[in-house]
mmCIF file of C-alpha atoms and ligand atoms in Angstrom:
data_model
loop_
_atom_site.group_PDB
_atom_site.id
_atom_site.type_symbol
_atom_site.label_atom_id
_atom_site.label_comp_id
_atom_site.label_asym_id
_atom_site.label_seq_id
_atom_site.Cartn_x
_atom_site.Cartn_y
_atom_site.Cartn_z
ATOM 1 C CA MET J 134 18.691 11.728 28.777
ATOM 2 C CA SER J 135 15.712 10.871 30.247
ATOM 3 C CA LEU J 136 12.028 12.344 30.560
ATOM 4 C CA GLY J 137 11.529 15.210 32.715
ATOM 5 C CA LEU J 138 10.553 19.027 32.942
ATOM 6 C CA SER J 139 12.169 21.548 31.277
ATOM 7 C CA ARG J 140 14.995 23.804 33.303
ATOM 8 C CA ARG J 141 12.752 26.583 32.558
ATOM 9 C CA HIS J 142 9.653 25.574 34.276
ATOM 10 C CA GLU J 143 11.020 25.964 37.788
ATOM 11 C CA TRP J 144 10.590 29.790 37.115
ATOM 12 C CA VAL J 145 7.233 29.880 36.234
ATOM 13 C CA LEU J 146 6.220 28.075 39.575
ATOM 14 C CA GLN J 147 2.417 28.703 40.688
ATOM 15 C CA SER J 148 1.997 32.187 41.821
ATOM 16 C CA GLU J 149 1.063 32.503 45.409
ATOM 17 C CA ILE J 150 -1.813 34.563 44.043
ATOM 18 C CA ARG J 151 -3.377 31.518 42.757
ATOM 19 C CA ASN J 152 -2.595 29.578 45.984
ATOM 20 C CA MET J 153 -4.567 32.054 48.064
ATOM 21 C CA SER J 154 -7.635 32.128 45.433
ATOM 22 C CA ILE J 155 -7.616 27.848 45.993
ATOM 23 C CA GLU J 156 -7.467 28.301 49.901
ATOM 24 C CA CYS J 157 -10.237 30.693 49.483
ATOM 25 C CA ASP J 158 -12.515 28.897 47.416
ATOM 26 C CA ARG J 159 -11.735 25.875 49.650
ATOM 27 C CA VAL J 160 -13.281 28.105 52.782
ATOM 28 C CA GLY J 161 -15.692 29.922 50.899
ATOM 29 C CA GLY J 162 -14.171 33.106 51.084
ATOM 30 C CA ILE J 163 -13.765 36.047 49.514
ATOM 31 C CA ASN J 164 -11.288 36.841 47.120
ATOM 32 C CA LEU J 165 -9.489 40.315 47.383
ATOM 33 C CA SER J 166 -6.165 38.487 46.094
ATOM 34 C CA GLN J 167 -6.728 38.150 42.012
ATOM 35 C CA GLY J 168 -6.804 41.092 40.094
ATOM 36 C CA VAL J 169 -9.632 39.700 38.476
ATOM 37 C CA CYS J 170 -12.644 42.670 38.293
ATOM 38 C CA ASP J 171 -15.881 41.655 38.560
ATOM 39 C CA THR J 172 -17.866 44.913 37.604
ATOM 40 C CA GLU J 173 -20.048 45.025 34.435
ATOM 41 C CA VAL J 174 -18.691 45.355 30.985
ATOM 42 C CA PRO J 175 -20.170 48.159 29.111
ATOM 43 C CA PRO J 176 -22.536 47.555 26.613
ATOM 44 C CA ASP J 177 -20.832 48.727 23.737
ATOM 45 C CA VAL J 178 -18.480 47.005 24.089
ATOM 46 C CA ARG J 179 -20.371 43.850 24.967
ATOM 47 C CA ARG J 180 -22.383 44.661 21.441
ATOM 48 C CA GLY J 181 -19.333 45.374 19.192
ATOM 49 C CA ALA J 182 -18.121 41.414 19.935
ATOM 50 C CA GLN J 183 -21.329 39.912 19.389
ATOM 51 C CA GLU J 184 -22.021 41.991 15.760
ATOM 52 C CA ALA J 185 -18.869 41.399 14.941
ATOM 53 C CA ILE J 186 -19.873 37.259 15.587
ATOM 54 C CA ASP J 187 -22.986 37.641 13.554
ATOM 55 C CA ARG J 188 -21.440 39.745 10.796
ATOM 56 C CA GLY J 189 -18.945 36.654 10.670
ATOM 57 C CA ILE J 190 -15.671 38.483 12.249
ATOM 58 C CA ASN J 191 -14.133 34.699 12.855
ATOM 59 C CA THR J 192 -11.419 33.976 11.609
ATOM 60 C CA TYR J 193 -7.518 35.098 12.090
ATOM 61 C CA THR J 194 -6.773 38.762 11.612
ATOM 62 C CA ARG J 195 -3.378 40.689 10.458
ATOM 63 C CA TYR J 196 -1.293 39.441 12.704
ATOM 64 C CA ASP J 197 -1.150 42.948 14.539
ATOM 65 C CA GLY J 198 -4.758 43.180 14.959
ATOM 66 C CA LEU J 199 -7.241 44.320 12.984
ATOM 67 C CA ALA J 200 -7.229 47.936 11.399
ATOM 68 C CA GLU J 201 -10.356 49.080 13.377
ATOM 69 C CA LEU J 202 -8.650 48.224 16.620
ATOM 70 C CA ARG J 203 -5.385 49.762 15.499
ATOM 71 C CA GLN J 204 -7.253 52.888 14.849
ATOM 72 C CA ALA J 205 -9.085 53.235 17.610
ATOM 73 C CA ILE J 206 -6.238 53.030 19.575
ATOM 74 C CA ALA J 207 -4.502 55.557 18.191
ATOM 75 C CA GLY J 208 -7.549 57.251 18.525
ATOM 76 C CA LYS J 209 -7.596 56.948 21.846
ATOM 77 C CA GLN J 210 -3.758 57.673 22.486
ATOM 78 C CA GLN J 211 -4.341 60.852 21.158
ATOM 79 C CA ARG J 212 -7.157 61.918 22.821
ATOM 80 C CA PHE J 213 -6.095 61.487 25.928
ATOM 81 C CA THR J 214 -1.917 61.657 25.976
ATOM 82 C CA GLY J 215 -1.905 63.969 22.646
ATOM 83 C CA MET J 216 0.992 61.178 21.613
ATOM 84 C CA ASN J 217 0.859 60.286 17.671
ATOM 85 C CA VAL J 218 1.029 56.456 17.060
ATOM 86 C CA ASP J 219 1.068 55.650 13.684
ATOM 87 C CA PRO J 220 -1.976 52.564 13.668
ATOM 88 C CA ASP J 221 -0.178 50.602 10.366
ATOM 89 C CA ARG J 222 3.107 50.870 11.600
ATOM 90 C CA GLU J 223 2.942 51.540 14.975
ATOM 91 C CA ILE J 224 1.047 49.110 17.004
ATOM 92 C CA ILE J 225 0.949 45.631 17.690
ATOM 93 C CA VAL J 226 -2.554 44.255 19.041
ATOM 94 C CA SER J 227 -1.697 41.059 21.514
ATOM 95 C CA ALA J 228 -2.846 38.258 24.016
ATOM 96 C CA GLY J 229 -3.493 40.686 26.398
ATOM 97 C CA ALA J 230 -0.531 43.589 28.225
ATOM 98 C CA THR J 231 0.963 39.919 29.547
ATOM 99 C CA GLY J 232 1.311 38.901 25.839
ATOM 100 C CA ALA J 233 1.965 42.478 24.583
ATOM 101 C CA LEU J 234 5.355 42.634 27.100
ATOM 102 C CA TYR J 235 6.309 39.041 26.214
ATOM 103 C CA CYS J 236 6.846 39.578 22.559
ATOM 104 C CA THR J 237 8.519 43.116 23.587
ATOM 105 C CA CYS J 238 11.205 41.064 25.575
ATOM 106 C CA LEU J 239 11.672 38.128 22.845
ATOM 107 C CA ALA J 240 11.924 40.568 20.306
ATOM 108 C CA LEU J 241 14.579 43.412 22.058
ATOM 109 C CA LEU J 242 16.093 41.168 24.657
ATOM 110 C CA ASP J 243 19.058 38.454 24.425
ATOM 111 C CA PRO J 244 19.302 35.899 26.966
ATOM 112 C CA GLY J 245 21.600 37.605 29.722
ATOM 113 C CA ASP J 246 20.497 41.183 29.319
ATOM 114 C CA GLU J 247 20.076 42.871 32.221
ATOM 115 C CA VAL J 248 16.543 45.185 32.626
ATOM 116 C CA ILE J 249 16.203 47.246 35.819
ATOM 117 C CA ILE J 250 12.532 46.219 37.830
ATOM 118 C CA PHE J 251 10.832 48.986 40.581
ATOM 119 C CA GLU J 252 10.301 46.889 43.891
ATOM 120 C CA PRO J 253 7.163 45.568 45.069
ATOM 121 C CA PHE J 254 6.626 44.408 41.473
ATOM 122 C CA TYR J 255 3.884 42.351 39.635
ATOM 123 C CA GLY J 256 5.142 38.667 39.653
ATOM 124 C CA TYR J 257 4.274 38.105 36.049
ATOM 125 C CA HIS J 258 6.934 41.011 35.188
ATOM 126 C CA ILE J 259 9.653 38.804 36.657
ATOM 127 C CA SER J 260 8.559 35.830 35.314
ATOM 128 C CA THR J 261 8.047 37.247 31.750
ATOM 129 C CA LEU J 262 11.436 38.538 32.211
ATOM 130 C CA VAL J 263 12.914 35.176 33.364
ATOM 131 C CA ALA J 264 11.107 32.941 31.227
ATOM 132 C CA THR J 265 12.782 35.050 28.150
ATOM 133 C CA GLN J 266 16.254 34.717 29.794
ATOM 134 C CA ALA J 267 16.650 38.122 30.911
ATOM 135 C CA VAL J 268 17.529 39.476 34.176
ATOM 136 C CA PRO J 269 15.556 41.184 36.336
ATOM 137 C CA VAL J 270 17.557 43.859 38.522
ATOM 138 C CA TYR J 271 15.488 45.287 41.620
ATOM 139 C CA ILE J 272 15.711 49.122 42.365
ATOM 140 C CA PRO J 273 13.560 49.438 45.919
ATOM 141 C CA MET J 274 10.737 51.616 46.434
ATOM 142 C CA SER J 275 9.692 52.558 49.768
ATOM 143 C CA PRO J 276 6.306 53.294 51.637
ATOM 144 C CA PRO J 277 4.666 55.379 52.094
ATOM 145 C CA ASP J 278 5.271 57.034 48.995
ATOM 146 C CA TRP J 279 7.213 54.220 46.971
ATOM 147 C CA THR J 280 10.235 56.887 45.965
ATOM 148 C CA PHE J 281 13.450 55.019 44.605
ATOM 149 C CA ALA J 282 16.441 56.575 45.066
ATOM 150 C CA GLU J 283 18.180 58.220 41.880
ATOM 151 C CA GLU J 284 21.729 56.720 42.992
ATOM 152 C CA ALA J 285 20.186 53.354 43.659
ATOM 153 C CA LEU J 286 19.303 53.935 39.676
ATOM 154 C CA GLU J 287 22.207 55.227 37.936
ATOM 155 C CA ARG J 288 24.289 52.224 40.282
ATOM 156 C CA ALA J 289 22.049 49.551 39.069
ATOM 157 C CA VAL J 290 23.316 50.147 35.350
ATOM 158 C CA THR J 291 25.841 47.811 33.922
ATOM 159 C CA SER J 292 27.249 46.929 30.747
ATOM 160 C CA ARG J 293 24.846 44.517 30.190
ATOM 161 C CA THR J 294 21.769 46.622 31.000
ATOM 162 C CA LYS J 295 19.090 46.737 28.561
ATOM 163 C CA ALA J 296 16.159 48.208 29.789
ATOM 164 C CA ILE J 297 14.117 50.052 32.334
ATOM 165 C CA LEU J 298 10.342 48.711 33.070
ATOM 166 C CA VAL J 299 7.950 50.770 34.936
ATOM 167 C CA ASN J 300 4.707 50.516 35.800
ATOM 168 C CA THR J 301 2.568 53.182 36.434
ATOM 169 C CA PRO J 302 0.023 53.442 37.926
ATOM 170 C CA ALA J 303 1.950 49.888 39.736
ATOM 171 C CA ASN J 304 0.674 46.764 40.966
ATOM 172 C CA PRO J 305 0.930 46.145 44.055
ATOM 173 C CA SER J 306 1.693 49.656 45.235
ATOM 174 C CA GLY J 307 -0.895 51.908 43.586
ATOM 175 C CA LYS J 308 2.120 54.662 42.892
ATOM 176 C CA ILE J 309 1.448 56.988 39.793
ATOM 177 C CA PHE J 310 5.397 57.479 39.026
ATOM 178 C CA SER J 311 5.831 61.783 39.072
ATOM 179 C CA ARG J 312 6.991 63.473 36.365
ATOM 180 C CA THR J 313 10.161 63.941 37.863
ATOM 181 C CA GLU J 314 10.591 60.727 38.428
ATOM 182 C CA LEU J 315 9.825 59.524 34.989
ATOM 183 C CA GLU J 316 12.461 61.855 34.219
ATOM 184 C CA ILE J 317 15.012 60.460 36.163
ATOM 185 C CA ILE J 318 14.215 57.379 34.268
ATOM 186 C CA GLY J 319 14.385 58.984 31.155
ATOM 187 C CA GLN J 320 17.814 60.340 31.700
ATOM 188 C CA VAL J 321 19.471 57.192 33.158
ATOM 189 C CA ALA J 322 17.867 55.717 30.047
ATOM 190 C CA VAL J 323 18.895 58.644 27.689
ATOM 191 C CA LYS J 324 22.621 58.376 28.818
ATOM 192 C CA HIS J 325 22.871 54.592 28.810
ATOM 193 C CA ASP J 326 21.123 53.958 25.431
ATOM 194 C CA LEU J 327 18.963 51.571 26.664
ATOM 195 C CA PHE J 328 14.884 50.921 26.352
ATOM 196 C CA VAL J 329 12.028 51.736 28.376
ATOM 197 C CA PHE J 330 8.912 49.339 28.668
ATOM 198 C CA THR J 331 6.051 50.644 30.166
ATOM 199 C CA ASP J 332 3.084 48.666 31.358
ATOM 200 C CA GLU J 333 0.323 51.398 31.892
ATOM 201 C CA ILE J 334 -3.131 48.765 31.918
ATOM 202 C CA TYR J 335 -4.280 50.942 34.776
ATOM 203 C CA GLU J 336 -3.655 54.311 32.765
ATOM 204 C CA HIS J 337 -7.526 55.199 33.977
ATOM 205 C CA PHE J 338 -7.619 54.240 37.430
ATOM 206 C CA ILE J 339 -6.468 57.377 38.883
ATOM 207 C CA TYR J 340 -7.657 59.101 41.952
ATOM 208 C CA ASP J 341 -7.293 62.622 44.225
ATOM 209 C CA GLY J 342 -7.146 64.173 41.121
ATOM 210 C CA ARG J 343 -4.115 63.043 39.656
ATOM 211 C CA LYS J 344 -2.760 63.216 36.484
ATOM 212 C CA HIS J 345 -1.151 59.608 34.795
ATOM 213 C CA ILE J 346 2.180 60.815 32.738
ATOM 214 C CA VAL J 347 3.050 59.063 30.020
ATOM 215 C CA PRO J 348 6.850 58.249 30.053
ATOM 216 C CA ALA J 349 6.813 58.263 26.346
ATOM 217 C CA MET J 350 6.078 61.822 25.765
ATOM 218 C CA LEU J 351 8.407 63.203 27.850
ATOM 219 C CA SER J 352 11.928 64.566 26.248
ATOM 220 C CA GLY J 353 13.937 61.745 24.301
ATOM 221 C CA MET J 354 11.662 58.911 25.011
ATOM 222 C CA LYS J 355 9.810 58.276 22.234
ATOM 223 C CA GLU J 356 11.974 55.640 20.460
ATOM 224 C CA ARG J 357 13.357 54.223 23.061
ATOM 225 C CA THR J 358 9.946 53.495 24.854
ATOM 226 C CA VAL J 359 7.796 50.876 24.180
ATOM 227 C CA THR J 360 4.598 51.762 25.608
ATOM 228 C CA ILE J 361 2.298 48.726 27.196
ATOM 229 C CA SER J 362 -1.591 48.702 27.535
ATOM 230 C CA GLY J 363 -4.557 46.692 27.247
ATOM 231 C CA LEU J 364 -8.501 46.815 28.071
ATOM 232 C CA SER J 365 -8.722 44.073 30.660
ATOM 233 C CA LYS J 366 -9.235 46.353 33.370
ATOM 234 C CA THR J 367 -10.513 49.531 31.733
ATOM 235 C CA PHE J 368 -13.580 47.692 30.324
ATOM 236 C CA SER J 369 -13.406 44.875 33.014
ATOM 237 C CA ILE J 370 -12.717 42.043 30.605
ATOM 238 C CA THR J 371 -9.578 40.129 32.246
ATOM 239 C CA GLY J 372 -10.662 37.079 29.972
ATOM 240 C CA TRP J 373 -11.067 38.313 26.606
ATOM 241 C CA ARG J 374 -7.175 39.194 26.251
ATOM 242 C CA ILE J 375 -6.808 42.006 24.245
ATOM 243 C CA GLY J 376 -3.933 44.603 24.712
ATOM 244 C CA TYR J 377 -1.052 45.971 22.703
ATOM 245 C CA CYS J 378 2.368 48.000 22.640
ATOM 246 C CA LEU J 379 2.588 51.285 20.471
ATOM 247 C CA CYS J 380 6.495 51.614 19.604
ATOM 248 C CA ASP J 381 8.796 52.989 17.055
ATOM 249 C CA GLU J 382 8.313 51.096 13.315
ATOM 250 C CA LYS J 383 11.468 49.618 14.322
ATOM 251 C CA TRP J 384 10.629 47.363 16.776
ATOM 252 C CA ALA J 385 7.268 46.979 16.245
ATOM 253 C CA GLN J 386 7.507 44.869 13.183
ATOM 254 C CA THR J 387 9.604 42.175 14.804
ATOM 255 C CA ILE J 388 7.779 42.325 18.207
ATOM 256 C CA GLY J 389 4.396 42.130 15.560
ATOM 257 C CA HIS J 390 6.341 38.630 14.292
ATOM 258 C CA PHE J 391 6.551 36.942 17.719
ATOM 259 C CA ASN J 392 3.340 37.905 18.188
ATOM 260 C CA ASP J 393 2.036 36.332 15.135
ATOM 261 C CA LEU J 394 4.118 33.149 16.119
ATOM 262 C CA ILE J 395 3.112 32.714 19.732
ATOM 263 C CA TYR J 396 -0.231 34.403 19.538
ATOM 264 C CA VAL J 397 -1.250 34.152 16.021
ATOM 265 C CA CYS J 398 -2.983 36.841 16.762
ATOM 266 C CA ALA J 399 -5.935 38.555 19.623
ATOM 267 C CA PRO J 400 -9.389 37.164 19.284
ATOM 268 C CA ALA J 401 -11.154 38.801 16.031
ATOM 269 C CA PRO J 402 -14.417 39.447 17.112
ATOM 270 C CA LEU J 403 -13.387 40.709 20.549
ATOM 271 C CA GLN J 404 -11.122 43.086 19.080
ATOM 272 C CA MET J 405 -14.285 44.570 17.439
ATOM 273 C CA GLY J 406 -15.588 44.733 20.561
ATOM 274 C CA VAL J 407 -12.756 46.817 22.299
ATOM 275 C CA ALA J 408 -12.493 48.948 19.460
ATOM 276 C CA ALA J 409 -16.476 49.764 19.519
ATOM 277 C CA GLY J 410 -15.745 50.494 23.457
ATOM 278 C CA LEU J 411 -13.006 52.842 22.685
ATOM 279 C CA VAL J 412 -14.506 54.786 19.824
ATOM 280 C CA ASN J 413 -17.911 54.881 21.598
ATOM 281 C CA LEU J 414 -17.489 55.630 24.724
ATOM 282 C CA GLY J 415 -16.843 59.078 26.152
ATOM 283 C CA MET J 416 -14.648 61.306 28.891
ATOM 284 C CA ASP J 417 -17.278 60.508 31.666
ATOM 285 C CA TYR J 418 -17.065 56.812 31.321
ATOM 286 C CA TYR J 419 -13.390 56.742 32.309
ATOM 287 C CA GLU J 420 -14.195 59.707 34.506
ATOM 288 C CA GLY J 421 -16.728 57.423 36.300
ATOM 289 C CA LEU J 422 -14.512 54.221 36.485
ATOM 290 C CA SER J 423 -12.403 56.826 38.671
ATOM 291 C CA LYS J 424 -14.931 57.788 40.394
ATOM 292 C CA ALA J 425 -16.231 54.759 41.119
ATOM 293 C CA TYR J 426 -12.865 52.999 42.061
ATOM 294 C CA GLY J 427 -11.915 55.823 44.186
ATOM 295 C CA PHE J 428 -15.395 54.858 46.235
ATOM 296 C CA LYS J 429 -13.946 51.057 46.548
ATOM 297 C CA ARG J 430 -10.413 52.496 47.632
ATOM 298 C CA ASP J 431 -11.695 54.672 50.438
ATOM 299 C CA MET J 432 -13.749 51.614 51.790
ATOM 300 C CA ILE J 433 -11.062 49.026 52.100
ATOM 301 C CA CYS J 434 -9.053 51.748 53.186
ATOM 302 C CA LYS J 435 -11.208 52.880 55.859
ATOM 303 C CA ALA J 436 -12.084 49.153 56.725
ATOM 304 C CA LEU J 437 -8.083 48.526 57.044
ATOM 305 C CA SER J 438 -7.193 51.475 59.256
ATOM 306 C CA ASP J 439 -10.042 49.886 61.828
ATOM 307 C CA ILE J 440 -8.922 47.237 62.277
ATOM 308 C CA GLY J 441 -5.284 48.379 62.508
ATOM 309 C CA LEU J 442 -3.980 46.961 59.337
ATOM 310 C CA THR J 443 -2.133 50.420 58.242
ATOM 311 C CA PRO J 444 -2.622 50.816 54.752
ATOM 312 C CA PHE J 445 -0.581 52.513 52.148
ATOM 313 C CA ILE J 446 -3.357 54.778 50.470
ATOM 314 C CA PRO J 447 -2.641 53.778 46.415
ATOM 315 C CA GLN J 448 -2.606 56.744 43.973
ATOM 316 C CA GLY J 449 -4.227 54.478 41.199
ATOM 317 C CA ALA J 450 -4.397 51.135 40.083
ATOM 318 C CA TYR J 451 -7.078 48.818 42.085
ATOM 319 C CA TYR J 452 -4.986 47.169 44.841
ATOM 320 C CA VAL J 453 -3.788 48.275 48.549
ATOM 321 C CA LEU J 454 -0.589 47.235 50.469
ATOM 322 C CA ALA J 455 -1.215 47.109 54.154
ATOM 323 C CA ASP J 456 0.739 46.736 57.092
ATOM 324 C CA ILE J 457 -0.199 43.132 58.503
ATOM 325 C CA SER J 458 2.457 42.959 61.355
ATOM 326 C CA ARG J 459 0.367 42.899 63.941
ATOM 327 C CA LEU J 460 -1.519 39.856 63.087
ATOM 328 C CA PRO J 461 -0.291 36.414 64.366
ATOM 329 C CA GLY J 462 1.910 34.623 62.710
ATOM 330 C CA MET J 463 5.984 34.053 62.061
ATOM 331 C CA THR J 464 5.919 35.043 57.705
ATOM 332 C CA CYS J 465 3.428 36.928 55.883
ATOM 333 C CA LYS J 466 2.065 34.029 54.271
ATOM 334 C CA GLU J 467 1.102 32.971 57.923
ATOM 335 C CA LYS J 468 -0.676 35.779 58.745
ATOM 336 C CA ALA J 469 -2.248 36.583 55.555
ATOM 337 C CA MET J 470 -3.688 33.024 56.309
ATOM 338 C CA PHE J 471 -4.757 34.094 59.768
ATOM 339 C CA LEU J 472 -6.861 36.392 58.301
ATOM 340 C CA LEU J 473 -7.978 34.132 55.781
ATOM 341 C CA HIS J 474 -9.103 31.732 58.359
ATOM 342 C CA GLN J 475 -10.673 34.187 60.802
ATOM 343 C CA THR J 476 -12.465 36.816 58.420
ATOM 344 C CA GLY J 477 -13.054 34.975 55.049
ATOM 345 C CA VAL J 478 -10.871 37.665 53.482
ATOM 346 C CA ALA J 479 -8.180 36.575 51.206
ATOM 347 C CA SER J 480 -5.487 38.792 50.059
ATOM 348 C CA VAL J 481 -1.936 38.012 48.812
ATOM 349 C CA PRO J 482 1.169 37.921 51.208
ATOM 350 C CA GLY J 483 3.670 40.805 50.455
ATOM 351 C CA ASP J 484 6.847 38.704 50.200
ATOM 352 C CA ALA J 485 5.434 37.758 46.300
ATOM 353 C CA PHE J 486 6.345 41.146 44.829
ATOM 354 C CA TYR J 487 9.460 41.073 46.666
ATOM 355 C CA ASN J 488 12.669 39.567 45.451
ATOM 356 C CA GLN J 489 14.114 38.648 48.646
ATOM 357 C CA THR J 490 13.446 40.993 51.538
ATOM 358 C CA GLY J 491 11.120 43.967 51.911
ATOM 359 C CA GLY J 492 7.263 42.042 51.833
ATOM 360 C CA GLU J 493 7.212 40.569 55.006
ATOM 361 C CA ARG J 494 5.165 43.226 57.046
ATOM 362 C CA LEU J 495 3.038 43.304 53.806
ATOM 363 C CA ALA J 496 -0.353 42.058 52.330
ATOM 364 C CA ARG J 497 -2.494 43.217 48.821
ATOM 365 C CA PHE J 498 -5.988 43.227 48.898
ATOM 366 C CA CYS J 499 -7.128 43.766 45.384
ATOM 367 C CA PHE J 500 -10.710 46.061 45.990
ATOM 368 C CA ALA J 501 -11.991 45.813 42.071
ATOM 369 C CA LYS J 502 -15.386 44.241 43.313
ATOM 370 C CA ASP J 503 -18.752 44.992 42.895
ATOM 371 C CA ASP J 504 -19.617 47.508 46.163
ATOM 372 C CA ASP J 505 -22.020 45.044 48.096
ATOM 373 C CA ILE J 506 -19.182 42.511 47.706
ATOM 374 C CA LEU J 507 -16.354 44.471 48.876
ATOM 375 C CA GLU J 508 -18.928 46.027 51.996
ATOM 376 C CA ASP J 509 -19.092 42.287 53.223
ATOM 377 C CA ALA J 510 -15.393 41.917 52.345
ATOM 378 C CA CYS J 511 -15.140 45.237 54.838
ATOM 379 C CA MET J 512 -17.597 43.905 57.574
ATOM 380 C CA ARG J 513 -15.856 40.662 58.010
ATOM 381 C CA LEU J 514 -12.146 42.047 58.252
ATOM 382 C CA ARG J 515 -14.199 44.299 60.833
ATOM 383 C CA MET J 516 -14.886 41.344 62.715
ATOM 384 C CA LEU J 517 -10.731 40.961 63.990
ATOM 385 C CA CYS J 518 -11.453 44.130 66.176
HETATM 386 N N1 PLP E 31 0.227 44.616 33.888
HETATM 387 C C1 PLP E 31 -0.215 44.706 35.366
HETATM 388 C C2 PLP E 31 0.690 45.205 35.855
HETATM 389 C C3 PLP E 31 -1.272 43.727 36.193
HETATM 390 O O1 PLP E 31 -1.588 43.837 37.219
HETATM 391 C C4 PLP E 31 -2.124 42.699 35.453
HETATM 392 C C5 PLP E 31 -3.252 41.846 35.662
HETATM 393 O O2 PLP E 31 -3.342 42.134 37.028
HETATM 394 C C6 PLP E 31 -1.502 42.829 33.900
HETATM 395 C C7 PLP E 31 -0.663 43.570 33.335
HETATM 396 C C8 PLP E 31 -2.346 41.410 32.877
HETATM 397 O O3 PLP E 31 -2.254 42.571 32.030
HETATM 398 P P1 PLP E 31 -3.720 41.613 30.363
HETATM 399 O O4 PLP E 31 -4.540 41.310 31.065
HETATM 400 O O5 PLP E 31 -3.723 42.221 29.644
HETATM 401 O O6 PLP E 31 -2.597 40.257 30.286
#
């Protein structure tokens, strides 16, 4: 034996997103690479957390979260989707959706279990699977609508498959899985007795009057689905680390035990801030969110179109993939770097969202920015013309 890093460390290498952010800072650019929203935190949410600190809610909470927050989450889920969740037995509050997925994988997957995932994917999903020694199996989605072949999904199932991971609305494609697509996924899950892990963190970022379909609500899906979401995006509180999963009590307790082991609990006063937001903010808040981000989406897509970087118009979430193949450079990273150095706008090279091939012509732009900053970014992009 000698001193050295674990073999596991190779699986969690610095992400391309972080690399682009570092280069963006170095050149003083506008960072459209990272999914960090710099829009305002709702006053109800801020006040709720501040009051909680003053009232002394600063100690460990129950491992699955404060009752106030679990009840608020159950209320919100019922209001928005009609889904009934028992706040005492079927909700685990965790350190963001990231923590909720990590604990879910630890609780429900064994080393070597395969998990089917749609490509392009969100890199943390892959890192989480690999760090918990599960094996991702990729199903390609094709632009412009990011459709997938039903046969490919059926073919991907082996005797080692344990789960299908669905991110809707999706990062980076902005795809909202349709009811038909989710029913196909559900049928495969039922036929082969698989779990479905969902990541619905962008559930309120939906455009053009589309609807977010909750996979757990489809026929035969309640028991086998772990619904994961969080408030990082909805309340612009990425640094607060509040997320959750909803699932059958058979799984919830063990997911909760891993949550206790790794995080102990999510930050207590911040749980109260989120609970206040969920209870006090009405439908107009969520509608306003969709409208405001729809405006941002249109702004960036127009700028990208104008300079010949054809965008694949997202249906939801707050990213857009665009075809950057016309830019000079051998790889998408060189092309994205060219764009950064010419215009001062940082994006993420498309291959960060693919296992092997598929992302070479693409870059992802995040439009969760204040309108002024986004306008500035669009103006800079147009310098490319
Ligand atoms: N899931 C997806 C699809 C994301 O894009 C992100 C952040 O970019 C997260 C989860 C992170 O969520 P949280 O901050 O709740 O951990």
